[in-house]
mmCIF file of C-alpha atoms and ligand atoms in Angstrom:
data_model
loop_
_atom_site.group_PDB
_atom_site.id
_atom_site.type_symbol
_atom_site.label_atom_id
_atom_site.label_comp_id
_atom_site.label_asym_id
_atom_site.label_seq_id
_atom_site.Cartn_x
_atom_site.Cartn_y
_atom_site.Cartn_z
ATOM 1 C CA MET A 1 0.029 0.022 -0.017
ATOM 2 C CA THR A 2 1.104 3.516 -0.682
ATOM 3 C CA ASP A 3 1.858 6.380 1.741
ATOM 4 C CA HIS A 4 1.274 8.870 -1.085
ATOM 5 C CA PRO A 5 -0.904 11.827 0.073
ATOM 6 C CA TYR A 6 -3.037 11.667 -3.065
ATOM 7 C CA PRO A 7 -2.568 8.333 -4.748
ATOM 8 C CA LEU A 8 -3.597 8.158 -8.426
ATOM 9 C CA ALA A 9 -4.223 5.062 -10.461
ATOM 10 C CA GLY A 10 -5.773 4.658 -13.964
ATOM 11 C CA VAL A 11 -6.117 2.520 -16.991
ATOM 12 C CA LEU A 12 -3.934 2.857 -20.141
ATOM 13 C CA GLY A 13 -5.188 1.783 -23.468
ATOM 14 C CA ASN A 14 -6.188 2.829 -26.979
ATOM 15 C CA PRO A 15 -9.031 3.324 -27.450
ATOM 16 C CA ILE A 16 -9.902 3.885 -23.803
ATOM 17 C CA ALA A 17 -12.956 6.230 -23.685
ATOM 18 C CA HIS A 18 -15.302 3.214 -23.414
ATOM 19 C CA SER A 19 -13.582 1.663 -20.371
ATOM 20 C CA ARG A 20 -15.689 0.934 -17.310
ATOM 21 C CA SER A 21 -12.629 0.790 -15.054
ATOM 22 C CA PRO A 22 -12.955 4.431 -13.828
ATOM 23 C CA LYS A 23 -16.488 3.882 -12.620
ATOM 24 C CA LEU A 24 -15.365 0.692 -10.841
ATOM 25 C CA HIS A 25 -12.422 2.138 -8.941
ATOM 26 C CA ARG A 26 -14.186 5.468 -8.263
ATOM 27 C CA HIS A 27 -17.031 3.700 -6.809
ATOM 28 C CA TRP A 28 -14.691 1.854 -4.402
ATOM 29 C CA LEU A 29 -12.752 5.137 -3.581
ATOM 30 C CA LYS A 30 -16.132 6.733 -2.590
ATOM 31 C CA THR A 31 -17.524 3.688 -0.714
ATOM 32 C CA TYR A 32 -14.431 3.466 1.504
ATOM 33 C CA ASP A 33 -14.009 7.153 1.762
ATOM 34 C CA LEU A 34 -10.422 7.090 0.396
ATOM 35 C CA VAL A 35 -8.395 9.929 -0.850
ATOM 36 C CA GLY A 36 -7.124 9.559 -4.477
ATOM 37 C CA ASP A 37 -8.550 9.141 -7.984
ATOM 38 C CA TYR A 38 -8.543 6.689 -10.982
ATOM 39 C CA VAL A 39 -8.515 8.094 -14.544
ATOM 40 C CA ALA A 40 -8.625 6.694 -18.093
ATOM 41 C CA LEU A 41 -5.409 7.564 -20.173
ATOM 42 C CA PRO A 42 -5.236 7.180 -23.936
ATOM 43 C CA VAL A 43 -1.734 5.939 -24.644
ATOM 44 C CA GLU A 44 -0.446 4.985 -28.042
ATOM 45 C CA GLY A 45 1.747 1.835 -28.341
ATOM 46 C CA ASP A 46 5.138 3.551 -28.944
ATOM 47 C CA ASN A 47 4.674 5.765 -25.899
ATOM 48 C CA LEU A 48 4.017 3.037 -23.286
ATOM 49 C CA GLU A 49 7.373 2.777 -21.722
ATOM 50 C CA THR A 50 7.939 6.584 -21.494
ATOM 51 C CA VAL A 51 4.405 6.910 -19.887
ATOM 52 C CA LEU A 52 5.153 4.220 -17.430
ATOM 53 C CA LYS A 53 8.521 5.712 -16.375
ATOM 54 C CA THR A 54 6.824 9.122 -16.013
ATOM 55 C CA LEU A 55 3.641 8.293 -14.163
ATOM 56 C CA PRO A 56 5.130 7.555 -10.698
ATOM 57 C CA LYS A 57 6.658 11.043 -10.798
ATOM 58 C CA MET A 58 3.113 12.495 -11.077
ATOM 59 C CA GLY A 59 1.768 10.558 -8.076
ATOM 60 C CA PHE A 60 0.602 7.423 -9.657
ATOM 61 C CA VAL A 61 0.878 4.313 -7.586
ATOM 62 C CA GLY A 62 -0.211 1.876 -10.224
ATOM 63 C CA VAL A 63 -2.275 1.317 -13.426
ATOM 64 C CA ASN A 64 -4.272 -1.189 -15.334
ATOM 65 C CA VAL A 65 -3.288 -1.815 -18.879
ATOM 66 C CA THR A 66 -5.614 -3.019 -21.545
ATOM 67 C CA ILE A 67 -5.529 -3.452 -25.406
ATOM 68 C CA PRO A 68 -3.026 -2.975 -27.066
ATOM 69 C CA HIS A 69 -0.512 -2.884 -24.124
ATOM 70 C CA LYS A 70 -0.963 -6.065 -22.133
ATOM 71 C CA VAL A 71 1.875 -8.037 -23.700
ATOM 72 C CA HIS A 72 4.356 -5.022 -24.012
ATOM 73 C CA ALA A 73 3.791 -4.073 -20.388
ATOM 74 C CA LEU A 74 4.878 -7.447 -19.202
ATOM 75 C CA HIS A 75 8.188 -6.966 -21.067
ATOM 76 C CA ILE A 76 8.755 -3.531 -19.592
ATOM 77 C CA ALA A 77 8.123 -4.693 -16.032
ATOM 78 C CA ASP A 78 10.983 -5.325 -13.503
ATOM 79 C CA GLN A 79 9.102 -8.054 -11.537
ATOM 80 C CA VAL A 80 6.347 -10.314 -12.832
ATOM 81 C CA THR A 81 4.032 -12.662 -11.031
ATOM 82 C CA ASP A 82 4.061 -16.296 -12.039
ATOM 83 C CA ARG A 83 0.461 -16.124 -13.282
ATOM 84 C CA ALA A 84 1.286 -13.171 -15.545
ATOM 85 C CA THR A 85 4.257 -15.018 -16.881
ATOM 86 C CA LEU A 86 2.137 -18.081 -17.724
ATOM 87 C CA ILE A 87 -0.569 -15.965 -19.262
ATOM 88 C CA GLY A 88 2.041 -13.864 -21.201
ATOM 89 C CA ALA A 89 0.448 -10.747 -20.543
ATOM 90 C CA ALA A 90 -0.122 -8.191 -17.752
ATOM 91 C CA ASN A 91 -3.214 -6.154 -16.754
ATOM 92 C CA THR A 92 -2.235 -4.726 -13.409
ATOM 93 C CA LEU A 93 1.041 -2.807 -12.757
ATOM 94 C CA THR A 94 2.144 -1.378 -9.365
ATOM 95 C CA PHE A 95 4.878 1.243 -9.076
ATOM 96 C CA LEU A 96 7.108 0.182 -6.180
ATOM 97 C CA PRO A 97 8.737 2.822 -3.990
ATOM 98 C CA ASP A 98 12.122 1.927 -5.397
ATOM 99 C CA GLY A 99 10.950 2.986 -8.826
ATOM 100 C CA LYS A 100 10.423 -0.679 -10.155
ATOM 101 C CA ILE A 101 7.350 -1.787 -11.918
ATOM 102 C CA TYR A 102 5.560 -4.985 -10.643
ATOM 103 C CA ALA A 103 3.314 -6.723 -13.126
ATOM 104 C CA ASP A 104 0.465 -9.080 -12.367
ATOM 105 C CA ASN A 105 -2.490 -10.579 -14.492
ATOM 106 C CA THR A 106 -5.675 -10.668 -12.523
ATOM 107 C CA ASP A 107 -8.048 -11.652 -15.514
ATOM 108 C CA GLY A 108 -7.964 -15.359 -14.477
ATOM 109 C CA TYR A 109 -8.537 -14.577 -10.820
ATOM 110 C CA GLY A 110 -11.525 -12.373 -11.710
ATOM 111 C CA PHE A 111 -12.849 -15.088 -13.929
ATOM 112 C CA ILE A 112 -12.731 -17.688 -11.123
ATOM 113 C CA GLU A 113 -14.145 -15.398 -8.437
ATOM 114 C CA ASN A 114 -16.883 -14.453 -10.727
ATOM 115 C CA LEU A 115 -17.935 -18.140 -11.015
ATOM 116 C CA ARG A 116 -17.453 -18.716 -7.385
ATOM 117 C CA GLN A 117 -19.636 -15.757 -6.473
ATOM 118 C CA ASN A 118 -22.437 -16.352 -8.915
ATOM 119 C CA ALA A 119 -22.668 -20.112 -9.461
ATOM 120 C CA SER A 120 -22.679 -21.468 -6.010
ATOM 121 C CA GLY A 121 -21.249 -24.909 -5.663
ATOM 122 C CA TRP A 122 -19.177 -24.438 -8.899
ATOM 123 C CA ARG A 123 -15.975 -26.484 -9.024
ATOM 124 C CA ALA A 124 -13.372 -26.537 -11.734
ATOM 125 C CA ASN A 125 -12.741 -30.204 -11.101
ATOM 126 C CA ALA A 126 -16.415 -31.177 -11.636
ATOM 127 C CA GLY A 127 -15.489 -32.210 -15.261
ATOM 128 C CA PRO A 128 -13.993 -31.022 -18.551
ATOM 129 C CA ALA A 129 -14.293 -27.274 -19.495
ATOM 130 C CA ALA A 130 -15.243 -26.287 -23.011
ATOM 131 C CA VAL A 131 -13.506 -23.034 -24.133
ATOM 132 C CA PHE A 132 -14.500 -21.185 -27.302
ATOM 133 C CA GLY A 133 -11.808 -18.950 -28.611
ATOM 134 C CA ALA A 134 -8.059 -18.824 -28.440
ATOM 135 C CA GLY A 135 -7.308 -15.024 -28.193
ATOM 136 C CA GLY A 136 -5.702 -13.024 -25.411
ATOM 137 C CA ALA A 137 -8.529 -13.581 -22.906
ATOM 138 C CA ALA A 138 -8.594 -17.359 -23.602
ATOM 139 C CA ARG A 139 -4.940 -17.524 -22.347
ATOM 140 C CA ALA A 140 -5.998 -16.262 -18.914
ATOM 141 C CA ILE A 141 -8.979 -18.472 -18.732
ATOM 142 C CA ILE A 142 -7.042 -21.575 -19.636
ATOM 143 C CA VAL A 143 -4.360 -20.802 -17.037
ATOM 144 C CA ALA A 144 -6.965 -20.106 -14.368
ATOM 145 C CA LEU A 145 -9.020 -23.299 -15.098
ATOM 146 C CA LEU A 146 -5.964 -25.522 -15.105
ATOM 147 C CA ASP A 147 -4.818 -24.018 -11.865
ATOM 148 C CA ALA A 148 -8.244 -24.366 -10.349
ATOM 149 C CA GLY A 149 -8.168 -28.125 -11.144
ATOM 150 C CA ALA A 150 -10.114 -28.646 -14.467
ATOM 151 C CA PRO A 151 -9.260 -32.028 -15.548
ATOM 152 C CA GLU A 152 -9.291 -31.264 -19.202
ATOM 153 C CA ILE A 153 -9.874 -28.161 -21.410
ATOM 154 C CA LEU A 154 -11.668 -28.800 -24.671
ATOM 155 C CA LEU A 155 -10.630 -25.867 -26.825
ATOM 156 C CA SER A 156 -11.912 -24.601 -30.155
ATOM 157 C CA ASN A 157 -11.097 -21.659 -32.165
ATOM 158 C CA ARG A 158 -11.949 -20.379 -35.682
ATOM 159 C CA THR A 159 -8.326 -20.261 -36.597
ATOM 160 C CA ARG A 160 -7.236 -23.701 -35.340
ATOM 161 C CA ALA A 161 -3.480 -22.850 -35.333
ATOM 162 C CA LYS A 162 -3.962 -20.538 -32.348
ATOM 163 C CA ALA A 163 -5.659 -23.225 -30.398
ATOM 164 C CA GLU A 164 -2.803 -25.616 -31.332
ATOM 165 C CA THR A 165 -0.285 -23.084 -30.038
ATOM 166 C CA LEU A 166 -2.122 -22.897 -26.644
ATOM 167 C CA ARG A 167 -2.145 -26.732 -26.508
ATOM 168 C CA GLN A 168 1.514 -26.799 -27.022
ATOM 169 C CA GLU A 169 2.105 -24.227 -24.444
ATOM 170 C CA PHE A 170 -0.350 -25.469 -21.758
ATOM 171 C CA GLY A 171 0.104 -29.237 -22.283
ATOM 172 C CA SER A 172 -1.775 -32.354 -22.641
ATOM 173 C CA ARG A 173 -4.775 -31.369 -20.470
ATOM 174 C CA VAL A 174 -5.759 -29.118 -23.444
ATOM 175 C CA ARG A 175 -7.493 -30.995 -26.288
ATOM 176 C CA VAL A 176 -8.162 -29.046 -29.618
ATOM 177 C CA VAL A 177 -11.510 -29.470 -31.361
ATOM 178 C CA GLU A 178 -12.273 -28.290 -34.936
ATOM 179 C CA TRP A 179 -14.424 -25.163 -35.092
ATOM 180 C CA VAL A 180 -17.043 -26.786 -37.193
ATOM 181 C CA GLN A 181 -17.418 -29.443 -34.535
ATOM 182 C CA ALA A 182 -17.323 -26.993 -31.508
ATOM 183 C CA GLY A 183 -20.788 -27.875 -30.383
ATOM 184 C CA ASN A 184 -19.655 -31.469 -29.653
ATOM 185 C CA MET A 185 -17.564 -30.350 -26.784
ATOM 186 C CA LEU A 186 -20.688 -29.427 -24.893
ATOM 187 C CA GLU A 187 -21.769 -33.061 -24.417
ATOM 188 C CA GLU A 188 -18.783 -33.672 -22.038
ATOM 189 C CA ALA A 189 -18.470 -30.070 -20.479
ATOM 190 C CA ALA A 190 -19.245 -29.217 -16.853
ATOM 191 C CA THR A 191 -18.018 -25.629 -17.458
ATOM 192 C CA VAL A 192 -18.581 -23.774 -20.674
ATOM 193 C CA VAL A 193 -16.881 -20.534 -21.523
ATOM 194 C CA ASN A 194 -17.140 -18.168 -24.492
ATOM 195 C CA THR A 195 -13.967 -16.123 -24.800
ATOM 196 C CA THR A 196 -14.674 -15.011 -28.312
ATOM 197 C CA SER A 197 -16.089 -11.572 -29.123
ATOM 198 C CA LEU A 198 -19.057 -13.368 -30.852
ATOM 199 C CA GLY A 199 -22.341 -12.106 -29.299
ATOM 200 C CA MET A 200 -21.000 -8.737 -28.431
ATOM 201 C CA LYS A 201 -22.885 -5.703 -29.549
ATOM 202 C CA GLY A 202 -21.797 -4.960 -33.099
ATOM 203 C CA ALA A 203 -19.988 -8.261 -33.716
ATOM 204 C CA ALA A 204 -21.148 -11.394 -35.419
ATOM 205 C CA GLU A 205 -23.449 -13.924 -33.684
ATOM 206 C CA PHE A 206 -22.445 -16.799 -31.660
ATOM 207 C CA ARG A 207 -23.714 -19.636 -33.973
ATOM 208 C CA VAL A 208 -22.273 -22.905 -32.287
ATOM 209 C CA PRO A 209 -25.208 -25.380 -32.063
ATOM 210 C CA LEU A 210 -26.001 -25.609 -28.266
ATOM 211 C CA ASP A 211 -28.229 -28.622 -28.156
ATOM 212 C CA GLY A 212 -25.487 -30.740 -26.627
ATOM 213 C CA LEU A 213 -25.376 -28.560 -23.445
ATOM 214 C CA ARG A 214 -25.801 -30.516 -20.135
ATOM 215 C CA PRO A 215 -28.454 -29.017 -17.942
ATOM 216 C CA ASP A 216 -25.860 -29.375 -14.936
ATOM 217 C CA ALA A 217 -23.320 -27.269 -16.762
ATOM 218 C CA VAL A 218 -22.156 -23.834 -15.633
ATOM 219 C CA VAL A 219 -22.082 -21.495 -18.676
ATOM 220 C CA THR A 220 -20.363 -18.107 -18.739
ATOM 221 C CA ASP A 221 -19.663 -15.502 -21.356
ATOM 222 C CA LEU A 222 -16.775 -13.040 -21.305
ATOM 223 C CA VAL A 223 -18.848 -10.683 -23.394
ATOM 224 C CA TYR A 224 -20.807 -8.267 -21.196
ATOM 225 C CA THR A 225 -22.282 -6.006 -23.795
ATOM 226 C CA PRO A 226 -25.141 -7.028 -23.818
ATOM 227 C CA LEU A 227 -25.121 -8.419 -20.285
ATOM 228 C CA ARG A 228 -27.424 -11.320 -21.217
ATOM 229 C CA THR A 229 -25.909 -12.692 -24.462
ATOM 230 C CA PRO A 230 -27.965 -15.101 -26.732
ATOM 231 C CA LEU A 231 -25.542 -17.929 -25.353
ATOM 232 C CA LEU A 232 -26.514 -17.233 -21.709
ATOM 233 C CA ASP A 233 -30.268 -17.016 -22.606
ATOM 234 C CA THR A 234 -30.232 -20.299 -24.468
ATOM 235 C CA ALA A 235 -28.141 -22.066 -21.786
ATOM 236 C CA SER A 236 -30.619 -20.705 -19.124
ATOM 237 C CA GLU A 237 -33.617 -22.042 -21.010
ATOM 238 C CA MET A 238 -31.871 -25.394 -21.166
ATOM 239 C CA GLY A 239 -31.619 -25.534 -17.289
ATOM 240 C CA CYS A 240 -27.926 -24.571 -17.006
ATOM 241 C CA THR A 241 -26.565 -22.119 -14.457
ATOM 242 C CA THR A 242 -25.369 -19.015 -16.197
ATOM 243 C CA VAL A 243 -22.994 -16.274 -15.148
ATOM 244 C CA ASP A 244 -22.490 -12.980 -17.097
ATOM 245 C CA GLY A 245 -19.213 -11.516 -17.925
ATOM 246 C CA LEU A 246 -19.517 -8.300 -15.923
ATOM 247 C CA GLY A 247 -18.450 -9.985 -12.758
ATOM 248 C CA MET A 248 -15.095 -10.995 -14.173
ATOM 249 C CA LEU A 249 -14.378 -7.333 -14.967
ATOM 250 C CA LEU A 250 -15.322 -6.329 -11.347
ATOM 251 C CA HIS A 251 -13.311 -9.031 -9.623
ATOM 252 C CA GLN A 252 -10.176 -8.555 -11.685
ATOM 253 C CA GLY A 253 -10.021 -4.972 -10.353
ATOM 254 C CA VAL A 254 -9.845 -6.175 -6.679
ATOM 255 C CA PRO A 255 -6.106 -7.062 -6.285
ATOM 256 C CA GLY A 256 -4.969 -3.833 -7.858
ATOM 257 C CA PHE A 257 -7.225 -1.669 -5.878
ATOM 258 C CA GLU A 258 -6.051 -3.368 -2.629
ATOM 259 C CA ARG A 259 -2.378 -2.883 -3.538
ATOM 260 C CA TRP A 260 -2.868 0.676 -4.568
ATOM 261 C CA PHE A 261 -5.310 2.007 -1.953
ATOM 262 C CA GLY A 262 -4.733 -0.378 0.904
ATOM 263 C CA VAL A 263 -8.391 -1.732 1.197
ATOM 264 C CA ARG A 264 -9.651 -4.933 -0.142
ATOM 265 C CA PRO A 265 -12.914 -3.911 -1.856
ATOM 266 C CA GLU A 266 -16.081 -5.862 -2.107
ATOM 267 C CA VAL A 267 -17.866 -6.956 -5.372
ATOM 268 C CA ASN A 268 -21.508 -6.467 -4.784
ATOM 269 C CA ASP A 269 -24.880 -5.192 -6.358
ATOM 270 C CA ALA A 270 -24.071 -1.603 -5.604
ATOM 271 C CA LEU A 271 -20.838 -1.906 -7.634
ATOM 272 C CA ARG A 272 -22.597 -3.594 -10.475
ATOM 273 C CA LYS A 273 -25.202 -0.745 -10.632
ATOM 274 C CA ALA A 274 -22.581 1.871 -10.504
ATOM 275 C CA VAL A 275 -20.517 0.370 -13.344
ATOM 276 C CA LEU A 276 -23.580 -0.218 -15.501
ATOM 277 C CA ALA A 277 -24.903 3.383 -14.938
HETATM 278 P P1 LIG B 1 -8.819 -11.355 -29.185
HETATM 279 O O1 LIG B 1 -7.480 -11.651 -28.692
HETATM 280 O O2 LIG B 1 -8.936 -10.200 -30.291
HETATM 281 O O3 LIG B 1 -9.489 -12.638 -29.504
HETATM 282 C C1 LIG B 1 -10.803 -12.645 -30.250
HETATM 283 C C2 LIG B 1 -11.308 -14.155 -30.295
HETATM 284 O O4 LIG B 1 -12.589 -14.080 -30.898
HETATM 285 C C3 LIG B 1 -10.421 -15.092 -31.142
HETATM 286 O O5 LIG B 1 -10.499 -16.346 -30.588
HETATM 287 C C4 LIG B 1 -11.170 -14.928 -32.448
HETATM 288 O O6 LIG B 1 -10.889 -16.103 -33.272
HETATM 289 C C5 LIG B 1 -12.580 -14.955 -32.004
HETATM 290 N N1 LIG B 1 -13.423 -14.426 -32.996
HETATM 291 C C6 LIG B 1 -13.577 -13.148 -33.520
HETATM 292 N N2 LIG B 1 -14.463 -13.058 -34.484
HETATM 293 C C7 LIG B 1 -14.916 -14.253 -34.771
HETATM 294 C C8 LIG B 1 -15.737 -14.741 -35.819
HETATM 295 N N3 LIG B 1 -16.458 -14.022 -36.583
HETATM 296 N N4 LIG B 1 -16.008 -16.102 -35.779
HETATM 297 C C9 LIG B 1 -15.326 -16.909 -34.946
HETATM 298 N N5 LIG B 1 -14.437 -16.525 -33.918
HETATM 299 C C10 LIG B 1 -14.246 -15.217 -33.906
HETATM 300 O O7 LIG B 1 -9.802 -10.735 -28.035
HETATM 301 P P2 LIG B 1 -9.759 -11.017 -26.452
HETATM 302 O O8 LIG B 1 -8.923 -9.917 -25.721
HETATM 303 O O9 LIG B 1 -9.397 -12.448 -26.287
HETATM 304 O O10 LIG B 1 -11.310 -10.796 -26.020
HETATM 305 C C11 LIG B 1 -12.278 -11.491 -26.445
HETATM 306 C C12 LIG B 1 -13.733 -11.122 -25.881
HETATM 307 O O11 LIG B 1 -13.632 -11.258 -24.397
HETATM 308 C C13 LIG B 1 -14.019 -9.650 -26.076
HETATM 309 O O12 LIG B 1 -15.391 -9.710 -26.316
HETATM 310 C C14 LIG B 1 -13.688 -8.933 -24.807
HETATM 311 O O13 LIG B 1 -14.380 -7.730 -24.642
HETATM 312 C C15 LIG B 1 -14.017 -10.020 -23.806
HETATM 313 N N6 LIG B 1 -13.325 -9.779 -22.526
HETATM 314 C C16 LIG B 1 -13.980 -9.658 -21.464
HETATM 315 C C17 LIG B 1 -13.382 -9.661 -20.145
HETATM 316 C C18 LIG B 1 -14.198 -9.455 -18.964
HETATM 317 O O14 LIG B 1 -13.674 -9.019 -17.850
HETATM 318 N N7 LIG B 1 -15.551 -9.949 -18.904
HETATM 319 C C19 LIG B 1 -12.011 -9.564 -20.094
HETATM 320 C C20 LIG B 1 -11.254 -9.769 -21.233
HETATM 321 C C21 LIG B 1 -11.872 -9.881 -22.434
HETATM 322 P P3 LIG B 1 -9.656 -16.127 -34.380
HETATM 323 O O15 LIG B 1 -8.468 -16.467 -33.629
HETATM 324 O O16 LIG B 1 -10.004 -17.067 -35.465
HETATM 325 O O17 LIG B 1 -9.657 -14.736 -34.937
#
């Protein structure tokens, strides 16, 4: 925790205007009556290192980084957590008193905590997990599911080569399934995760056939605009427990806020309302 008189934090990305992180952290600052602020900072790729070296001199105690900076930030950092190394990207940076940058990735933590909070009784080891997508977010989800004890990850991505790369990296508990057969993964899956952008407002529809879904499966979507995606609606109609993606965003903010401002904040309905407002 910082002893700075007016600690600042923020989120660096490009574009960044749409980010909900300022609402999230400002809600917590207000709730816990803390001094400080959290701002969105548009930063272009080439400027990241200069900006990160300058921010501590301006009173910043840490920042979140988002697209397109997550991989580059990891390489700029002086110290990196094991989970950020495994994921290969950082989303939470803390500026240490000796001037060093400490990098973490809390996306997988946020994902797991969201399921624990909103799908009571959910256990990663209940059975195989079906993961759609092999982009940046999928890396964090796979690391988190394996770490939490998922016996197997069935992974399908439109571009198969990207899924194969993840299998090579994360080992034999990952099994790649052809995209045209992605629906077949559902027959075995106890946990189902959409990490693609399909179903997002303005993006293409999620068209994987869902008739194989098991009614005892827990289904979650990383997409949270809209909050209830067609995948979640269909899964819910089929009797599955469903969890929306907003909770992941809220929970991933907890470790950073605690490090920067010294209070472990709560994720609750008031926070959801504030972030959606
Ligand atoms: P990314 O690295 O760009 O990956 C995008 C993924 O979507 C890839 O697997 C891509 O497949 C797939 N995809 C895109 N268009 C497709 C299409 N028309 N048909 C089939 N697959 C398609 O993005 P990301 O960072 O992983 O983010 C993915 C989603 O997760 C976004 O909607 C993002 O907002 C969301 N997200 C949410 C949270 C949260 O806290 N809830 C956190 C992180 C991300 P290809 O490899 O074939 O292109």
